[in-house]
PDB file of C-alpha atoms in Angstrom:
ATOM      1  CA  UNK A   1      -9.961 -14.211 -29.995  1.00 74.00           C
ATOM      2  CA  UNK A   2     -13.149 -12.465 -29.395  1.00 87.00           C
ATOM      3  CA  UNK A   3     -13.212  -9.150 -27.564  1.00 85.00           C
ATOM      4  CA  UNK A   4     -14.288 -10.562 -24.416  1.00 84.00           C
ATOM      5  CA  UNK A   5     -11.373 -12.962 -24.024  1.00 87.00           C
ATOM      6  CA  UNK A   6      -9.239 -10.322 -24.546  1.00 87.00           C
ATOM      7  CA  UNK A   7     -10.134  -8.075 -21.879  1.00 88.00           C
ATOM      8  CA  UNK A   8     -10.069 -11.151 -19.718  1.00 84.00           C
ATOM      9  CA  UNK A   9      -6.479 -11.283 -20.523  1.00 89.00           C
ATOM     10  CA  UNK A  10      -5.641  -7.693 -20.010  1.00 89.00           C
ATOM     11  CA  UNK A  11      -7.249  -7.944 -16.772  1.00 88.00           C
ATOM     12  CA  UNK A  12      -5.209 -10.840 -15.813  1.00 90.00           C
ATOM     13  CA  UNK A  13      -2.000  -9.390 -17.333  1.00 89.00           C
ATOM     14  CA  UNK A  14      -2.941  -5.770 -15.134  1.00 90.00           C
ATOM     15  CA  UNK A  15      -3.079  -7.406 -11.988  1.00 92.00           C
ATOM     16  CA  UNK A  16       0.192  -7.249 -10.999  1.00 93.00           C
ATOM     17  CA  UNK A  17       1.212  -3.786 -12.547  1.00 94.00           C
ATOM     18  CA  UNK A  18      -1.823  -2.112 -10.577  1.00 95.00           C
ATOM     19  CA  UNK A  19      -0.551  -4.040  -7.196  1.00 95.00           C
ATOM     20  CA  UNK A  20       2.501  -2.236  -7.765  1.00 94.00           C
ATOM     21  CA  UNK A  21       1.144   0.917  -8.516  1.00 96.00           C
ATOM     22  CA  UNK A  22      -1.342   0.281  -5.368  1.00 95.00           C
ATOM     23  CA  UNK A  23       2.560   0.359  -3.233  1.00 94.00           C
ATOM     24  CA  UNK A  24       3.889   3.598  -5.142  1.00 96.00           C
ATOM     25  CA  UNK A  25       0.174   5.323  -4.295  1.00 97.00           C
ATOM     26  CA  UNK A  26       1.008   4.649  -0.506  1.00 96.00           C
ATOM     27  CA  UNK A  27       4.556   5.835  -1.012  1.00 95.00           C
ATOM     28  CA  UNK A  28       3.618   8.900  -2.469  1.00 97.00           C
ATOM     29  CA  UNK A  29       0.705  10.151   0.230  1.00 97.00           C
ATOM     30  CA  UNK A  30       3.859   9.797   2.755  1.00 96.00           C
ATOM     31  CA  UNK A  31       6.267  11.435   0.728  1.00 96.00           C
ATOM     32  CA  UNK A  32       3.639  13.946   0.135  1.00 97.00           C
ATOM     33  CA  UNK A  33       2.841  14.120   4.349  1.00 96.00           C
ATOM     34  CA  UNK A  34       6.563  14.436   5.005  1.00 94.00           C
ATOM     35  CA  UNK A  35       6.485  17.434   2.467  1.00 94.00           C
ATOM     36  CA  UNK A  36       3.700  19.337   3.362  1.00 94.00           C
ATOM     37  CA  UNK A  37       5.056  18.955   6.740  1.00 93.00           C
ATOM     38  CA  UNK A  38       8.660  20.508   5.567  1.00 91.00           C
ATOM     39  CA  UNK A  39       6.540  23.523   3.881  1.00 91.00           C
ATOM     40  CA  UNK A  40       4.858  24.283   6.917  1.00 91.00           C
ATOM     41  CA  UNK A  41       7.487  24.223   8.739  1.00 90.00           C
ATOM     42  CA  UNK A  42       8.203  27.468  11.491  1.00 90.00           C
ATOM     43  CA  UNK A  43      11.459  29.227  10.132  1.00 88.00           C
ATOM     44  CA  UNK A  44      13.279  29.047  13.655  1.00 90.00           C
ATOM     45  CA  UNK A  45      12.588  25.451  13.487  1.00 91.00           C
ATOM     46  CA  UNK A  46      14.305  25.174   9.671  1.00 86.00           C
ATOM     47  CA  UNK A  47      17.910  23.849   9.709  1.00 88.00           C
ATOM     48  CA  UNK A  48      19.566  22.980   6.475  1.00 85.00           C
ATOM     49  CA  UNK A  49      15.905  22.672   4.641  1.00 80.00           C
ATOM     50  CA  UNK A  50      15.068  20.128   7.302  1.00 85.00           C
ATOM     51  CA  UNK A  51      12.357  20.772   9.845  1.00 87.00           C
ATOM     52  CA  UNK A  52      13.467  19.952  13.629  1.00 89.00           C
ATOM     53  CA  UNK A  53      10.579  21.115  15.005  1.00 90.00           C
ATOM     54  CA  UNK A  54       9.457  19.228  18.236  1.00 92.00           C
ATOM     55  CA  UNK A  55       6.378  17.662  16.387  1.00 91.00           C
ATOM     56  CA  UNK A  56       8.887  16.778  13.288  1.00 91.00           C
ATOM     57  CA  UNK A  57       8.827  12.741  14.856  1.00 92.00           C
ATOM     58  CA  UNK A  58       5.792  12.238  15.234  1.00 94.00           C
ATOM     59  CA  UNK A  59       4.708  14.043  11.977  1.00 94.00           C
ATOM     60  CA  UNK A  60       7.587  11.280  10.286  1.00 93.00           C
ATOM     61  CA  UNK A  61       6.098   8.204  12.202  1.00 93.00           C
ATOM     62  CA  UNK A  62       2.534   9.101  11.193  1.00 95.00           C
ATOM     63  CA  UNK A  63       3.179   9.507   7.647  1.00 95.00           C
ATOM     64  CA  UNK A  64       5.281   6.502   7.205  1.00 93.00           C
ATOM     65  CA  UNK A  65       2.435   4.663   9.316  1.00 94.00           C
ATOM     66  CA  UNK A  66      -0.419   6.204   6.959  1.00 96.00           C
ATOM     67  CA  UNK A  67       1.905   5.111   4.024  1.00 95.00           C
ATOM     68  CA  UNK A  68       2.156   1.581   5.382  1.00 94.00           C
ATOM     69  CA  UNK A  69      -1.379   1.290   5.867  1.00 96.00           C
ATOM     70  CA  UNK A  70      -2.381   2.400   1.974  1.00 96.00           C
ATOM     71  CA  UNK A  71       0.716  -0.098   0.507  1.00 95.00           C
ATOM     72  CA  UNK A  72      -0.501  -3.037   2.623  1.00 94.00           C
ATOM     73  CA  UNK A  73      -4.453  -1.965   1.991  1.00 96.00           C
ATOM     74  CA  UNK A  74      -4.104  -1.354  -1.864  1.00 96.00           C
ATOM     75  CA  UNK A  75      -2.015  -3.859  -2.984  1.00 95.00           C
ATOM     76  CA  UNK A  76      -4.125  -6.363  -2.037  1.00 95.00           C
ATOM     77  CA  UNK A  77      -7.535  -4.383  -3.277  1.00 95.00           C
ATOM     78  CA  UNK A  78      -6.236  -2.994  -6.354  1.00 96.00           C
ATOM     79  CA  UNK A  79      -5.065  -6.675  -7.461  1.00 94.00           C
ATOM     80  CA  UNK A  80      -7.912  -8.352  -6.178  1.00 93.00           C
ATOM     81  CA  UNK A  81     -10.351  -5.594  -7.914  1.00 92.00           C
ATOM     82  CA  UNK A  82      -8.370  -5.916 -11.011  1.00 91.00           C
ATOM     83  CA  UNK A  83      -8.388 -10.175 -11.110  1.00 89.00           C
ATOM     84  CA  UNK A  84     -11.960 -11.035 -13.417  1.00 84.00           C
ATOM     85  CA  UNK A  85     -12.214 -14.210 -11.041  1.00 85.00           C
ATOM     86  CA  UNK A  86     -10.834 -16.398  -8.492  1.00 89.00           C
ATOM     87  CA  UNK A  87     -10.918 -13.062  -5.981  1.00 87.00           C
ATOM     88  CA  UNK A  88     -10.152 -14.839  -3.041  1.00 90.00           C
ATOM     89  CA  UNK A  89      -6.793 -16.681  -4.050  1.00 91.00           C
ATOM     90  CA  UNK A  90      -5.641 -13.168  -5.889  1.00 93.00           C
ATOM     91  CA  UNK A  91      -6.299 -11.439  -2.713  1.00 93.00           C
ATOM     92  CA  UNK A  92      -4.150 -14.124  -0.784  1.00 93.00           C
ATOM     93  CA  UNK A  93      -1.704 -14.157  -3.132  1.00 94.00           C
ATOM     94  CA  UNK A  94      -1.333 -10.304  -3.164  1.00 93.00           C
ATOM     95  CA  UNK A  95      -0.978  -9.962   0.588  1.00 94.00           C
ATOM     96  CA  UNK A  96       1.437 -12.808   0.490  1.00 94.00           C
ATOM     97  CA  UNK A  97       3.946 -10.961  -2.358  1.00 93.00           C
ATOM     98  CA  UNK A  98       3.027  -7.620  -0.254  1.00 90.00           C
ATOM     99  CA  UNK A  99       4.019  -9.796   3.059  1.00 90.00           C
ATOM    100  CA  UNK A 100       7.350 -11.030   1.428  1.00 91.00           C
ATOM    101  CA  UNK A 101       8.225  -7.670  -0.087  1.00 88.00           C
ATOM    102  CA  UNK A 102       7.626  -5.725   3.507  1.00 87.00           C
ATOM    103  CA  UNK A 103       9.836  -8.407   5.498  1.00 88.00           C
ATOM    104  CA  UNK A 104      12.660  -7.439   2.701  1.00 89.00           C
ATOM    105  CA  UNK A 105      12.159  -3.711   3.349  1.00 84.00           C
ATOM    106  CA  UNK A 106      12.158  -5.228   7.443  1.00 87.00           C
ATOM    107  CA  UNK A 107      15.439  -6.734   7.066  1.00 88.00           C
ATOM    108  CA  UNK A 108      16.512  -4.094   5.220  1.00 87.00           C
ATOM    109  CA  UNK A 109      15.787  -1.148   7.717  1.00 82.00           C
ATOM    110  CA  UNK A 110      15.571  -3.081  10.887  1.00 82.00           C
ATOM    111  CA  UNK A 111      12.212  -0.584  11.176  1.00 81.00           C
ATOM    112  CA  UNK A 112       9.444  -3.322  12.451  1.00 83.00           C
ATOM    113  CA  UNK A 113       6.574  -0.324  12.621  1.00 86.00           C
ATOM    114  CA  UNK A 114       5.766   0.381   8.866  1.00 86.00           C
ATOM    115  CA  UNK A 115       5.670  -3.481   8.026  1.00 88.00           C
ATOM    116  CA  UNK A 116       3.622  -4.301  11.042  1.00 89.00           C
ATOM    117  CA  UNK A 117       1.329  -1.190   9.886  1.00 92.00           C
ATOM    118  CA  UNK A 118       1.455  -2.369   6.068  1.00 92.00           C
ATOM    119  CA  UNK A 119       1.153  -6.305   7.238  1.00 91.00           C
ATOM    120  CA  UNK A 120      -2.292  -5.433   9.250  1.00 93.00           C
ATOM    121  CA  UNK A 121      -3.471  -3.304   6.897  1.00 95.00           C
ATOM    122  CA  UNK A 122      -3.238  -5.722   3.989  1.00 94.00           C
ATOM    123  CA  UNK A 123      -4.729  -8.693   6.558  1.00 94.00           C
ATOM    124  CA  UNK A 124      -7.805  -6.799   7.376  1.00 95.00           C
ATOM    125  CA  UNK A 125      -8.359  -5.805   3.502  1.00 94.00           C
ATOM    126  CA  UNK A 126      -7.688 -10.491   2.576  1.00 94.00           C
ATOM    127  CA  UNK A 127     -10.323 -10.223   5.443  1.00 93.00           C
ATOM    128  CA  UNK A 128     -12.889  -7.622   3.759  1.00 92.00           C
ATOM    129  CA  UNK A 129     -12.766  -9.277   0.007  1.00 89.00           C
ATOM    130  CA  UNK A 130     -12.686 -12.870   1.894  1.00 88.00           C
ATOM    131  CA  UNK A 131     -16.140 -11.979   3.056  1.00 88.00           C
ATOM    132  CA  UNK A 132     -17.047 -10.221   0.195  1.00 84.00           C
ATOM    133  CA  UNK A 133     -16.490 -12.730  -2.151  1.00 77.00           C
ATOM    134  CA  UNK A 134     -17.453 -16.192  -0.799  1.00 75.00           C
ATOM    135  CA  UNK A 135     -16.251 -18.778  -2.893  1.00 66.00           C
TER     136      UNK A 135
END
């Protein structure tokens, strides 16, 4: 097997792990925002290590929104960038797979906002890749 064909195969095999990495990166960003919020919380609002400042709810929702937007966008983008060819179908399949996982989280948690943000960001990324890679 030639080196080009081997690299081609490696890129196809790496398509799914990089999509999962994109999802994990979005989750990590949300967790880092929440951790920074707790570290920067004034002492008078700390109760048992949790921040109960008046703005805490807003920060938590924003962390979830930012993380969800990154998850939705990066799953589609990373998988599409990794694919050696057929990028439009890869973008569509990765978007649909991400939408299925997001739907599972919707059923598990009942919180529609993060799923909506992820679906919208993934859909926008899909549309951008469809414009970028006309086939």
